[in-house]
Structures are given as C-alpha cells and as structure tokens.
Coordinates of C-alpha atoms in Angstrom, one line a residue:
X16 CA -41.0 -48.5 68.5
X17 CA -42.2 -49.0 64.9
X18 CA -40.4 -45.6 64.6
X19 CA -37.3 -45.3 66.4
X20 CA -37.2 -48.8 64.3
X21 CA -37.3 -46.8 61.4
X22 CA -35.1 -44.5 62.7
X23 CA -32.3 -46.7 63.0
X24 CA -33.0 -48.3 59.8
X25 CA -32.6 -44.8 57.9
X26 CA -29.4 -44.4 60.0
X27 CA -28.0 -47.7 59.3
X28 CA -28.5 -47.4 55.2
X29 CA -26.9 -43.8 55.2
X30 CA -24.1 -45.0 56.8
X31 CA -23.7 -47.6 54.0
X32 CA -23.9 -45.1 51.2
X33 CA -20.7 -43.3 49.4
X34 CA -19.9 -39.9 50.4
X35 CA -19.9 -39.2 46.5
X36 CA -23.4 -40.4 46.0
X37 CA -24.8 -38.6 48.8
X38 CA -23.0 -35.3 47.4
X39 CA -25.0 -36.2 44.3
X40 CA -28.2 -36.6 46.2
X41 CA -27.6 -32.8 47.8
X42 CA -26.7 -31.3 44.6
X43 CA -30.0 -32.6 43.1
X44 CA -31.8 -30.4 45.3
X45 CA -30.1 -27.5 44.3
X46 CA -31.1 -25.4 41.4
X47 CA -28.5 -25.0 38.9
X48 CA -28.3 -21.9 36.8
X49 CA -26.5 -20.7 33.8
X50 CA -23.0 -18.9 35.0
X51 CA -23.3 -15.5 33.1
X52 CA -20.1 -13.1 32.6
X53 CA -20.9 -9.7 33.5
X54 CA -19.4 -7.6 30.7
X55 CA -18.7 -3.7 31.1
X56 CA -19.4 -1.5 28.6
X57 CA -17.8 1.5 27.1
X58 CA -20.7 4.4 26.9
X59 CA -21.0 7.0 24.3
X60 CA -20.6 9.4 27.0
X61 CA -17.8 8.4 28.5
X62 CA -16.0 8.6 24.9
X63 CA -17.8 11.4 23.4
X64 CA -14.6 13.8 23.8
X65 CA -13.0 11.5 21.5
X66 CA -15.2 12.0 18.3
X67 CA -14.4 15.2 15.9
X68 CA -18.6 16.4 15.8
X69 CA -17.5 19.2 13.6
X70 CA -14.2 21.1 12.0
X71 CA -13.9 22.8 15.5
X72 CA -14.0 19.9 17.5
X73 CA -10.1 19.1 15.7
X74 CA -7.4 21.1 17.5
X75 CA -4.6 18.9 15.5
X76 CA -1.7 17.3 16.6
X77 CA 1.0 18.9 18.7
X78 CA 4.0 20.6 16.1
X79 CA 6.3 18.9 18.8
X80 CA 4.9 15.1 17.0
X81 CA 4.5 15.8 13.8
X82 CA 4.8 19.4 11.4
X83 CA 4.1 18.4 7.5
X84 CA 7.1 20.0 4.9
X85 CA 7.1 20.6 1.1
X86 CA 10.7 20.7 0.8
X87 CA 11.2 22.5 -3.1
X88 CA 14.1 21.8 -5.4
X89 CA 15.6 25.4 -5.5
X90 CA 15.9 25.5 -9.6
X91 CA 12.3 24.9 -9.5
X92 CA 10.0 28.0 -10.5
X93 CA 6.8 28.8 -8.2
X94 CA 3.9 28.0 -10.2
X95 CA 1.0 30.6 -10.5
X96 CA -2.5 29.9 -12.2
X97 CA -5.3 32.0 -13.3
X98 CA -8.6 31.2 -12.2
X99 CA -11.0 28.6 -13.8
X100 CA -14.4 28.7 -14.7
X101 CA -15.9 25.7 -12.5
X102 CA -19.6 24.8 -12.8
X103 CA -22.2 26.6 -10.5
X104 CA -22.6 23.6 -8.6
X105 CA -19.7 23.0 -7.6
X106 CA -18.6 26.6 -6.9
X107 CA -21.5 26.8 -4.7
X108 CA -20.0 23.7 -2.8
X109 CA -16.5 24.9 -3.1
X110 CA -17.8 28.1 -1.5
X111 CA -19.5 25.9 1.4
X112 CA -16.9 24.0 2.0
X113 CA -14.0 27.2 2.1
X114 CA -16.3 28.8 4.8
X115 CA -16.1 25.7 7.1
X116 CA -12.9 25.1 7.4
X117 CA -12.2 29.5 7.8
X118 CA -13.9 28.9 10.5
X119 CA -12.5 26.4 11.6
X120 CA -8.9 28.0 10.9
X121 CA -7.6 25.2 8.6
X122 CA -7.3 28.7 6.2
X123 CA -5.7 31.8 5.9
X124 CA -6.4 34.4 3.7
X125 CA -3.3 35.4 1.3
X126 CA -2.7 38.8 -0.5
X127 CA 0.3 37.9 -2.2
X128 CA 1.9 35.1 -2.6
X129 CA 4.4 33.2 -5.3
X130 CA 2.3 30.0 -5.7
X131 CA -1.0 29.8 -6.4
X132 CA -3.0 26.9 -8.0
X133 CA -6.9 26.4 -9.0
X134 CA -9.1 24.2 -6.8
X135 CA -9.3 20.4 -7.5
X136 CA -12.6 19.3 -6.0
X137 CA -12.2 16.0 -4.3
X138 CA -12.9 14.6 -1.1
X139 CA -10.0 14.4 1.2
X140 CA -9.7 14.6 5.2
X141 CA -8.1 17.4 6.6
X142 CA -6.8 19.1 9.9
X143 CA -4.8 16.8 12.1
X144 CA -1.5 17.4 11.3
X145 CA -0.1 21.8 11.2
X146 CA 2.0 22.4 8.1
X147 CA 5.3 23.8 8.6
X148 CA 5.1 27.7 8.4
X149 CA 7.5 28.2 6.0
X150 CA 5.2 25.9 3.7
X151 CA 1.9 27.5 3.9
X152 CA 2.5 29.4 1.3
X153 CA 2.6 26.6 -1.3
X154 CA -0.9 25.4 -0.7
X155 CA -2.3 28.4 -1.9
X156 CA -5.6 28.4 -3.7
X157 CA -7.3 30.8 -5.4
X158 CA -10.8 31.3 -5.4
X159 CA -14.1 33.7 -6.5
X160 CA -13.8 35.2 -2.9
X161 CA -10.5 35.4 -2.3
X162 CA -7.1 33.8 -2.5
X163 CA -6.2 31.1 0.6
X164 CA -3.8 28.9 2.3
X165 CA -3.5 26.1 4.3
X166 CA -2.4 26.1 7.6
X167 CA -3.3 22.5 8.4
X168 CA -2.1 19.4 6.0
X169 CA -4.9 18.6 3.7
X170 CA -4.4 15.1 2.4
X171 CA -3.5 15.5 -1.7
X172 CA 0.2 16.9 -0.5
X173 CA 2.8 15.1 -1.8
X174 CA 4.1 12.9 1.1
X175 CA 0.6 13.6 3.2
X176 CA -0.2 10.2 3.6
X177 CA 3.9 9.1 4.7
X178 CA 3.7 11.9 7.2
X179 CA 0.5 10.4 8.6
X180 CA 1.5 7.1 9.0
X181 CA 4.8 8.5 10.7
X182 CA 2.7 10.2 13.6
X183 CA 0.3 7.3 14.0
X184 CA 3.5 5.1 14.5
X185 CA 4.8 7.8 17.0
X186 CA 1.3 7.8 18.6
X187 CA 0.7 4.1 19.3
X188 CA 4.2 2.8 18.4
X189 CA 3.5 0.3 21.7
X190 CA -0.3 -0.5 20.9
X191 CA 0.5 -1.5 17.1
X192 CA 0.6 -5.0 16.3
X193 CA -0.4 -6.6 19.5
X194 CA -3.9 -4.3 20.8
X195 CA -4.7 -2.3 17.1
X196 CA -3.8 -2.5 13.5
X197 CA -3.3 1.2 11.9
X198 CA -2.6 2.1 8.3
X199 CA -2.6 5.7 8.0
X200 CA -6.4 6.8 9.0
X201 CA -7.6 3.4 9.8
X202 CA -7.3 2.4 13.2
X203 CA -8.8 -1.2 14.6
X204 CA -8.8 -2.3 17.7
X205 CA -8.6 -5.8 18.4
X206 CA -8.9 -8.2 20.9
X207 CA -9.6 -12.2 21.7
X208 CA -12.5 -11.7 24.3
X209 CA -15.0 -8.7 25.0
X210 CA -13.7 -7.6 28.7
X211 CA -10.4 -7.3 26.6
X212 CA -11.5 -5.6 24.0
X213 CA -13.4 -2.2 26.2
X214 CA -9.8 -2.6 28.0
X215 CA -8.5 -1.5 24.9
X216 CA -11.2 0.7 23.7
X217 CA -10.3 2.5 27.4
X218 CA -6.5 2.6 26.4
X219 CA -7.3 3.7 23.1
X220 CA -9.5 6.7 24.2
X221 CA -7.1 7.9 26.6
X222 CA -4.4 8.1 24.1
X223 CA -6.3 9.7 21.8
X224 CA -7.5 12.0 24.6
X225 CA -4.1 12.4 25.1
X226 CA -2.8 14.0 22.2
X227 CA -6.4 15.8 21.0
X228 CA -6.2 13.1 18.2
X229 CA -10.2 12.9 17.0
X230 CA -12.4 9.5 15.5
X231 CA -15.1 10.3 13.0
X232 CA -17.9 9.0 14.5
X233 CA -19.5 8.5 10.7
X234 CA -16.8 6.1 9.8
X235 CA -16.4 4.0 13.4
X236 CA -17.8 0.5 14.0
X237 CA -17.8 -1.1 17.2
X238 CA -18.0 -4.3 18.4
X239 CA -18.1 -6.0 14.9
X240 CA -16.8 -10.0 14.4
X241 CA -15.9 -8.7 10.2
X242 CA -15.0 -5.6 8.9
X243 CA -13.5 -3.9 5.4
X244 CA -9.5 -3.5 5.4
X245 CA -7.8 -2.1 2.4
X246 CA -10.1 -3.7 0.4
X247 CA -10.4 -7.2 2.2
X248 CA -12.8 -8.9 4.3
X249 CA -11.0 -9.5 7.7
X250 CA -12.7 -12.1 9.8
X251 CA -12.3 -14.2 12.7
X252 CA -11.1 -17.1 10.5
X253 CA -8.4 -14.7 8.6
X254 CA -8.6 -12.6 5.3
X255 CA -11.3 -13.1 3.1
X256 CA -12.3 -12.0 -0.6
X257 CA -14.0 -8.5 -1.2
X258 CA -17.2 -9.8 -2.6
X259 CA -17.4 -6.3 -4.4
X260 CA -14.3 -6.7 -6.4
X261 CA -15.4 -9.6 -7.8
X262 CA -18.4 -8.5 -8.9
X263 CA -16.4 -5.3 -10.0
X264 CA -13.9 -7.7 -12.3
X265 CA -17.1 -9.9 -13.5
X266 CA -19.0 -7.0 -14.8
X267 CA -15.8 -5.6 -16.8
X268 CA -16.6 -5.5 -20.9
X269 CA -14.2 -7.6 -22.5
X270 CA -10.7 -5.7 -23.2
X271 CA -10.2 -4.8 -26.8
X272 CA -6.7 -3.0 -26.5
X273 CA -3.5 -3.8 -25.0
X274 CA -3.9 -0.9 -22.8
X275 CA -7.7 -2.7 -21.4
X276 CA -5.9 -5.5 -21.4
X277 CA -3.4 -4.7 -18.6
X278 CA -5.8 -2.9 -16.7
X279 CA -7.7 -6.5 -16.9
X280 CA -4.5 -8.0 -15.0
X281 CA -3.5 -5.2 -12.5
X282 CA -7.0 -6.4 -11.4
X283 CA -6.7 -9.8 -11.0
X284 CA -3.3 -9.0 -10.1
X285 CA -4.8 -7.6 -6.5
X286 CA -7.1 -10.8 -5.6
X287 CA -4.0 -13.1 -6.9
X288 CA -3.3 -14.6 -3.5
X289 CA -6.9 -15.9 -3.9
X290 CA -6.5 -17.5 -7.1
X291 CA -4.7 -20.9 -7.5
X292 CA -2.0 -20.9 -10.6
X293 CA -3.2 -17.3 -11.8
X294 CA 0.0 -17.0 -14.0
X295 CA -0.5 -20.6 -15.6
X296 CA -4.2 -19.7 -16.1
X297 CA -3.4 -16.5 -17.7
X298 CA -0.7 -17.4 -19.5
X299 CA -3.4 -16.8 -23.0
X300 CA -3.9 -13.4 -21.8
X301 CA 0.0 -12.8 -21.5
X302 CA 0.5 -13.9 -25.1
X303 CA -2.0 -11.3 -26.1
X304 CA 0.4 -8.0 -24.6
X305 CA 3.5 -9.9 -26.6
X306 CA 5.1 -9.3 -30.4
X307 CA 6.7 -11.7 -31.5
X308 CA 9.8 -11.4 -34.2
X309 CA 10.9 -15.7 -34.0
X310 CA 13.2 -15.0 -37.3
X311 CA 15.9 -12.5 -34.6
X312 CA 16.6 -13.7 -31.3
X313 CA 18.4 -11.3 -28.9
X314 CA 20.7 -12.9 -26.0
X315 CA 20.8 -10.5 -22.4
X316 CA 23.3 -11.6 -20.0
X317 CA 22.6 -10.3 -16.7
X318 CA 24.9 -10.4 -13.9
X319 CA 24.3 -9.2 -10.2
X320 CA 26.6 -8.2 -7.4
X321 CA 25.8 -7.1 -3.6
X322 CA 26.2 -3.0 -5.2
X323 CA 25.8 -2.8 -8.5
X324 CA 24.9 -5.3 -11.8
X325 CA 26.1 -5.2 -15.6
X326 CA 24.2 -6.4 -18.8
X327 CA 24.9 -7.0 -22.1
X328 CA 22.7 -7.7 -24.9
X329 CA 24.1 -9.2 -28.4
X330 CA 22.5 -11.3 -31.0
X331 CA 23.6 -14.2 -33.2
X332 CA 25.5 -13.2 -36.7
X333 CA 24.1 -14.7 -39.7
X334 CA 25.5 -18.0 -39.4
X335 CA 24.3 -18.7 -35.5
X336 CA 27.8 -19.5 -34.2
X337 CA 29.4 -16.4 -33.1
X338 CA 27.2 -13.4 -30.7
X339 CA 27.6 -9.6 -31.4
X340 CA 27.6 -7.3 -29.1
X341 CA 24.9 -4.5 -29.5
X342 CA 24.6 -2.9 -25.9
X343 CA 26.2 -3.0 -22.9
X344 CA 24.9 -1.5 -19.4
X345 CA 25.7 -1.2 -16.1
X346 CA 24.5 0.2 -12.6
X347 CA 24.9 1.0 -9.2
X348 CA 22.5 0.2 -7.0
X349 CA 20.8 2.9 -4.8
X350 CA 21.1 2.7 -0.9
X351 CA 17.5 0.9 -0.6
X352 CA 17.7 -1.7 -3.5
X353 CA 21.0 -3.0 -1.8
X354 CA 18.5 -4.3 1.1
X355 CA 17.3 -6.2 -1.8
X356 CA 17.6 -9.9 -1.5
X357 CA 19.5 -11.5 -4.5
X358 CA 16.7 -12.8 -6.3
X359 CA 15.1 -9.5 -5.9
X360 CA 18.3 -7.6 -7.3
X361 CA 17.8 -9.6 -10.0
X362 CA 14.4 -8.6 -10.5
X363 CA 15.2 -4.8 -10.3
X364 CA 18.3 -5.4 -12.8
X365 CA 15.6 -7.1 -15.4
X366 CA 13.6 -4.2 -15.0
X367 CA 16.0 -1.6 -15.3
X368 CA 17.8 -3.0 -18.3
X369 CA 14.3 -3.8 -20.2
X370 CA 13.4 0.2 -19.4
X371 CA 16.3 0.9 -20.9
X372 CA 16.3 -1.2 -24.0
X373 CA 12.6 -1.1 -24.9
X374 CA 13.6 -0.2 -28.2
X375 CA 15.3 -3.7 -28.9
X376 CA 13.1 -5.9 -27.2
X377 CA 9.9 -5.0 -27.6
X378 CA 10.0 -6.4 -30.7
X379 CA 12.1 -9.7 -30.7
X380 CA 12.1 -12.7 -28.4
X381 CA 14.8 -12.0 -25.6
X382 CA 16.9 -14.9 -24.5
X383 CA 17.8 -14.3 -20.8
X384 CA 20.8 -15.9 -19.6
X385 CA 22.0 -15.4 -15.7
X386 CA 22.2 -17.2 -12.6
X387 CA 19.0 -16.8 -11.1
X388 CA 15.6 -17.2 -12.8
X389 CA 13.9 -13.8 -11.8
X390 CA 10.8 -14.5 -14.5
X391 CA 10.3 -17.8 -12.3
X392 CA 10.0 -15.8 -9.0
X393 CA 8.2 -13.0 -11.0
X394 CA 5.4 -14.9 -12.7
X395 CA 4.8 -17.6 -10.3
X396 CA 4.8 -16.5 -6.9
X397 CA 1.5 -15.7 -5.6
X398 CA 2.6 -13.6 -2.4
X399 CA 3.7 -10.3 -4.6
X400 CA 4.3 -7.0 -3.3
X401 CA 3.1 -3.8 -4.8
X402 CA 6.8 -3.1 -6.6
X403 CA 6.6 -6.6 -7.3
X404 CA 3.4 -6.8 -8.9
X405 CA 4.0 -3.2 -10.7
X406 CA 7.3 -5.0 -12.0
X407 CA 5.0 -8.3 -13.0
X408 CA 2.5 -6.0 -15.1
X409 CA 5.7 -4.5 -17.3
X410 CA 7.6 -7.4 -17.8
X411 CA 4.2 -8.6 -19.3
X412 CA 4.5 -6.8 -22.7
X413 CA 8.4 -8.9 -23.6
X414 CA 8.8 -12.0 -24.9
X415 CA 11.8 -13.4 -22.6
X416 CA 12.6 -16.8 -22.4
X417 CA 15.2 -17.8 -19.4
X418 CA 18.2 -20.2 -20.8
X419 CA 20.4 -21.5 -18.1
X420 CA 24.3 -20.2 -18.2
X421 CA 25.8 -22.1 -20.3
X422 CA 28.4 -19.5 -22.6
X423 CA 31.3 -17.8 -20.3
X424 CA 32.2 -15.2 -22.9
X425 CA 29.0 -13.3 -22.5
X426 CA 29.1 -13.5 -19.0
X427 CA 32.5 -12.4 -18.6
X428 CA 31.8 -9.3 -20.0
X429 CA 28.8 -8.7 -17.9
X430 CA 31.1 -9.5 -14.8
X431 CA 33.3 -6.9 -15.7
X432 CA 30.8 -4.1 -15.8
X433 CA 29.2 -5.1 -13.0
X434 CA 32.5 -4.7 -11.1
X435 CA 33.3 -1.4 -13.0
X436 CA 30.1 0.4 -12.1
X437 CA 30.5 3.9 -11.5
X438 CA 29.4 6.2 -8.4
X439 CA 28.7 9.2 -11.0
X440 CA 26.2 6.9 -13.3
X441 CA 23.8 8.8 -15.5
X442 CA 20.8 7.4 -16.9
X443 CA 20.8 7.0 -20.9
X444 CA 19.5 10.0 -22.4
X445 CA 17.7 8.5 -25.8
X446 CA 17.3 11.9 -27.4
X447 CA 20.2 12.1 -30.5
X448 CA 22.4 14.8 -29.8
X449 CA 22.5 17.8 -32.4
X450 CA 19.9 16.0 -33.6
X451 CA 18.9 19.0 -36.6
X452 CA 22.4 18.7 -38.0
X453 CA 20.6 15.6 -39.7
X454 CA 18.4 17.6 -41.8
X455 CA 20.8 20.9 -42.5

C-alpha cells in the first residue's frame, strides 16, 4: 500500500508540473556537446597540376587568348649592339639561366637578325603568354654562346605587363571582384567563411586547369587572415600600413638637394591616405622646392572647355594698372583627357601650360586666375591617383597662388583660344630656329 501510495503520489505531482519544466528536466540528462562544422579541405594532390614545378611544367596561354605585339614606328631604325664584357659571375648565371629556359623552349637560336641588344640581368617572370611571330625577332639577345630570341613574352617588353592584365581579365573576367582580386600576376582568392573559400580555391583550379595557366608554388599562401598587396597590409578590418615602408621613410638621411627632396615627398606621397593634413604638414618642405622673385608677379588665366582649353600669361606694366600680354596657349584635348572631369581638365591644363612655360615661372610667383581652383583639389585631397600624385610632385617646384576671377579682359582672351583650338596642334618647339645665324 505504502507504495502504490507513493505511486499515486509521483503521478499526481507530475501531472501538476509544466510541460516546459519537465523538457528541462529531460534535457538535463542529456549530455550536450560542442556542434563542430566539418570543413573540407583542398589537398596538395588534388591541385598539384596547377603549380609550374619547373620551366617545363608552363605550356603558356592559348595564342587564341592572348599573343604579345611590338608594334615599330616604320621611320624607326632596328638597333644592333655589340657584345659587353659582363662580370664572370654573372655570365656564369646568365649562362645557367639561357640553358633553362632552351630547354624549356622560351628561346630560339638566331643567325641573323636586324635587332640585337646586350643582356640586362634582372629578375623577371617569363613564359605564359607566346609573342607574336612576326615579333620574335626584336627580343633578340646576344650572348658568349650564341645569339637568341624569345618566343615567349618575357616581362621587360614594353606593354608586357598591359597585355597581362588584359588576359587575366579575359581569364576570370566573372570571378574578379566578387570571388578574387587580380592585378597582373597577383591573384587572391577571397571569401567570408572557409567552406566558401575551398569552393573557390576548386573554381579557381579548374580555371586555371583549364587554360594550362600555372601558380608558383614559392610565391602562394593559403588560408591566410593578412597578406601583402601592392605594398599594403590587407586585413580582415580593411587596408593597413606597410610597416616596412615606414621604417624605409624613417631610416632615410635628411635630403640636402632639391632633387632628395622630391624623392622625400613621392614617398610620403604613397602612404598619404594614412596621413591626416599631409599637405598642411608639409607645407615647410614645399617652400623648400620654390624660388621666389616677390618684386615680378606673372598673371595665368586659364580657361577650360569640354574639348580643348586656352591660357594666357601677361604681367603687370610698371605702373600696376594695365596687364601685358607675354604668351598665349591653347590646346586640344586628346580622346582620353575629355573623360576627364572638369576639375580634372583643369588640372591637366595647369600642367600642360606650366610644362610649357617653365621658363617664366619657375622663377616668379604665378597668379592663377580661372574658375575652378585646381591647386585646392591638387594639394588637399588625400585620395590621389598615380597621374594625380605625379601631377602633385611637379606643380611642387612653382610658386602659384589662386586669385578668384575677378578681370574679364584676361579671360576673354583665354575664351577665345580655347574656342579656336586647332585639330592640327603642335607642341612648342623651344629650340631658336637658325639658331647659328646669331653668331655668323
């Protein structure tokens, strides 16, 4: 009795409980363990076709993708060099390194041929894309053993690395951008999780597969959080500073010409999107690259249209009321810089004209006068381009101050030879003509 008492007693208190606490009583008995994603992996054998182990593991790319031309003004003359003593050192090497890639067939021998040039040794990557036949012939190379060509595009051509990056776009045009990043030989796969990332790995080897395109297996990294990029640290958490380059700039000696000194800021120039107010903080330095003459100021109007711009530069007489004229200038612009925005056409007009007219204002202060402030946009922006930071670096060396547009006769003029720019423009030519009849 006592325990069918007990019985019902047990029965009469579990049918008081919630059905949530006795689901929390069952899964208390139950031994919980850590949920674990199982992750595939991407073997070395399963991608080993991939890798280039030597020169004759490269076949190169298909001619119908890519075919690498040295198109040759006709007026110019084929250039033949003698042969120059090299150290025996690097002969030696030179010789190693002609053997491999004979035997590879990245050479042909030559017997006679109209160009010929001496070896530079440098280290350069080699045999993925066939030159054009009717090219071979201007790679030749002379040598102790013989006299070669290439039949492969080594990468010092002219135009190597656009024709590259032109078959790497053609190669992976629908990977780049959303599954890998590739900037002429650099190639990175990316990804948010790890199963994604060997599904891209796999899509990535059997492109590469594909067209007999081959990795280096001494330059890949794999599954690596941070990497090197064109000289960046890219991360997880974005674009980071090279640690290297700063230590590079830090252990510079302190620049004693102008010439140091603009080396100095093409330096900083390239970590200048890390810098806050670079151009305010080295303003001092700018000063340094500048001559000034305060007693003759010189007045540039500048004026831009959507296809061409005018300029011209005068100065004040000797009593400061009335400008006279001392140059005038115009210009057509080329089929790319009319893709130029107009504070960028402003930009390339500046530059143009100062090329130019060097002569003149490299030695007084330069009043600019236009619409736009392009030294503003120049100087102070922190997102530059390479043109744009090339441009930056020049317009360094001038003293020119930007007045607002205040005078309509200067820019009238301006106007009117921006308007009258021809198709047929030459560039000035600065050497005097008959220049000797001033000393007969």
């Amino acid at each position: 009795m006592c325990v069918e008492g007990s019985q019902d007693f047990e029965d009469d208190m579990g049918s008081d409980l919630s059905p949530d606490l006795l689901r929390m009583v069952e899964q208390e008995e139950k031994q919980i363990l850590p949920y674990k994603e199982t992750v595939e992996t991407v073997t070395l054998e399963e991608g080993k076709d991939v890798f280039a182990w030597s020169y004759k593991d490269m076949p190169g790319l298909s001619t119908d993708i890519v075919v690498h031309c040295l198109p040759i003004k006709e007026d110019c003359k084929p250039v033949q060099q003698k042969l120059q003593r090299m150290r025996p050192d690097i002969v030696l090497k030179i010789k190693e390194e002609v053997k491999k890639q004979f035997d590879a067939e990245f050479l042909q021998e030559v017997k006679y041929s109209e160009w010929v040039a001496n070896i530079v040794p440098v280290p350069k990557k080699d045999g993925k894309i066939k030159m054009h036949p009717e090219d071979m012939g201007k790679t030749t190379f002379i040598t102790l053993w013989g006299t070669f060509s290439y039949k492969v595009m080594p990468f010092g051509l002219k135009n190597a690395g656009a024709t590259y990056q032109k078959a790497m776009v053609t190669l992976f045009h629908d990977m780049m951008h959303k599954e890998i990043e590739v900037y002429v030989d650099d190639m990175i796969p990316k990804s948010q999780t790890e199963v994604e990332h060997i599904q891209v790995l796999r899509k990535l080897f059997l492109r590469l597969r594909k067209f007999q395109l081959k990795l280096n297996p001494t330059k890949c990294t794999f599954r690596s959080r941070s990497d090197k990029l064109l000289g960046f640290i890219v991360t997880e958490k974005g674009i980071e500073i090279d640690s290297d380059k700063v230590r590079a700039i830090q252990e510079l000696p302190p620049p004693r010409t102008q010439k140091e000194v603009r080396g100095f800021l093409g330096r900083l120039n390239y970590i200048a999107r890390f810098i806050s107010q670079l151009a305010e903080k080295c303003d001092p330095i700018f000063c340094l690259l500048k001559k000034h003459n305060p007693d003759k100021l010189l007045i540039l109007y500048l004026t831009m249209f959507d296809h061409s711009m005018g300029c011209v530069l005068g100065q004040h007489d000797n009593s400061g009321r009335r400008e006279k004229a001392i140059y005038y200038l115009n210009k057509k612009f080329t089929e790319c810089e009319m893709r130029y925005s107009p504070i960028e056409k402003l930009c390339c007009g500046l530059i143009w004209t100062t090329r130019r007219l060097r002569q003149y204002m490299l030695y007084h202060t330069t009043w600019l006068i236009s619409k736009l402030d392009p030294l503003k946009y120049i100087m102070e922006s922190t997102t530059l381009n390479g043109r744009m930071a090339r441009w930056k670096i020049f317009l360094s060396e001038f003293d020119i101050v930007y007045v607002r547009l205040k005078a309509v006769k200067g820019s009238a003029v301006d106007d009117f030879l921006a308007s009258r720019a021809l198709d047929d423009y030459e560039p000035l030519n600065f050497d005097f003509p008959n220049e000797d009849l001033m000393f007969s």
